[in-house]
């Protein structure tokens, strides 16, 4: 089993979409390598200019992660200079290298999930689901895909129960009841499912709500 497959297996018992979480982890690693190790790599700079930079979503990730502010300043100064010289592709023609990588990885991960499913399915967590985007990437009609969808659907019903209980506890007659750790996070699972990207922060042991 390769590294990526074994990471995927580890995400299978965690709440949320395992593909979204693994892609985010890999994006973060790649950003680190761009802004730390490759920042002075002339080939990378040329490629970034040819691509037109990164998409808005991945730029937002750069902002959140801020791997190296110096690396960001150097690479994006370069992009600005080329923009001012009219040498960047139009905004509509940006070919974000992280998006390209994600798409390739998504295909591989879906293949790995179906390939190892009979061995991995016992790992599937109570609140583990495939988000709207990633559930569409499994090969349709295949027996394994149908079973994965049913596991995911079952987990979404559990999320529904969880979030309903979370809402109920705001009722003044019930607000003496404590929130469970998963209830505190439940509203984030909803966002993640609809956004198809990790929008959950583990609050366990931290501040609630
Ligand atoms: Zn996903
Ligand atoms: Zn992108």
PDB file of C-alpha atoms and ligand atoms in Angstrom, residues 17 19-20 131 134 196, ligand 1:
ATOM      1  CA  UNK A  17     -15.147  13.531   4.216  1.00  0.00           C
ATOM      2  CA  UNK A  19     -11.017  12.776   0.652  1.00  0.00           C
ATOM      3  CA  UNK A  20     -11.494  16.447   1.551  1.00  0.00           C
ATOM      4  CA  UNK A 131     -19.152  15.129   0.590  1.00  0.00           C
ATOM      5  CA  UNK A 134     -16.584  13.374  -3.858  1.00  0.00           C
ATOM      6  CA  UNK A 196     -16.786  19.840  -0.307  1.00  0.00           C
TER       7      UNK A 196
HETATM    8 ZN1  LIG B   1     -14.962  15.539   0.002  1.00  0.00          ZN
END
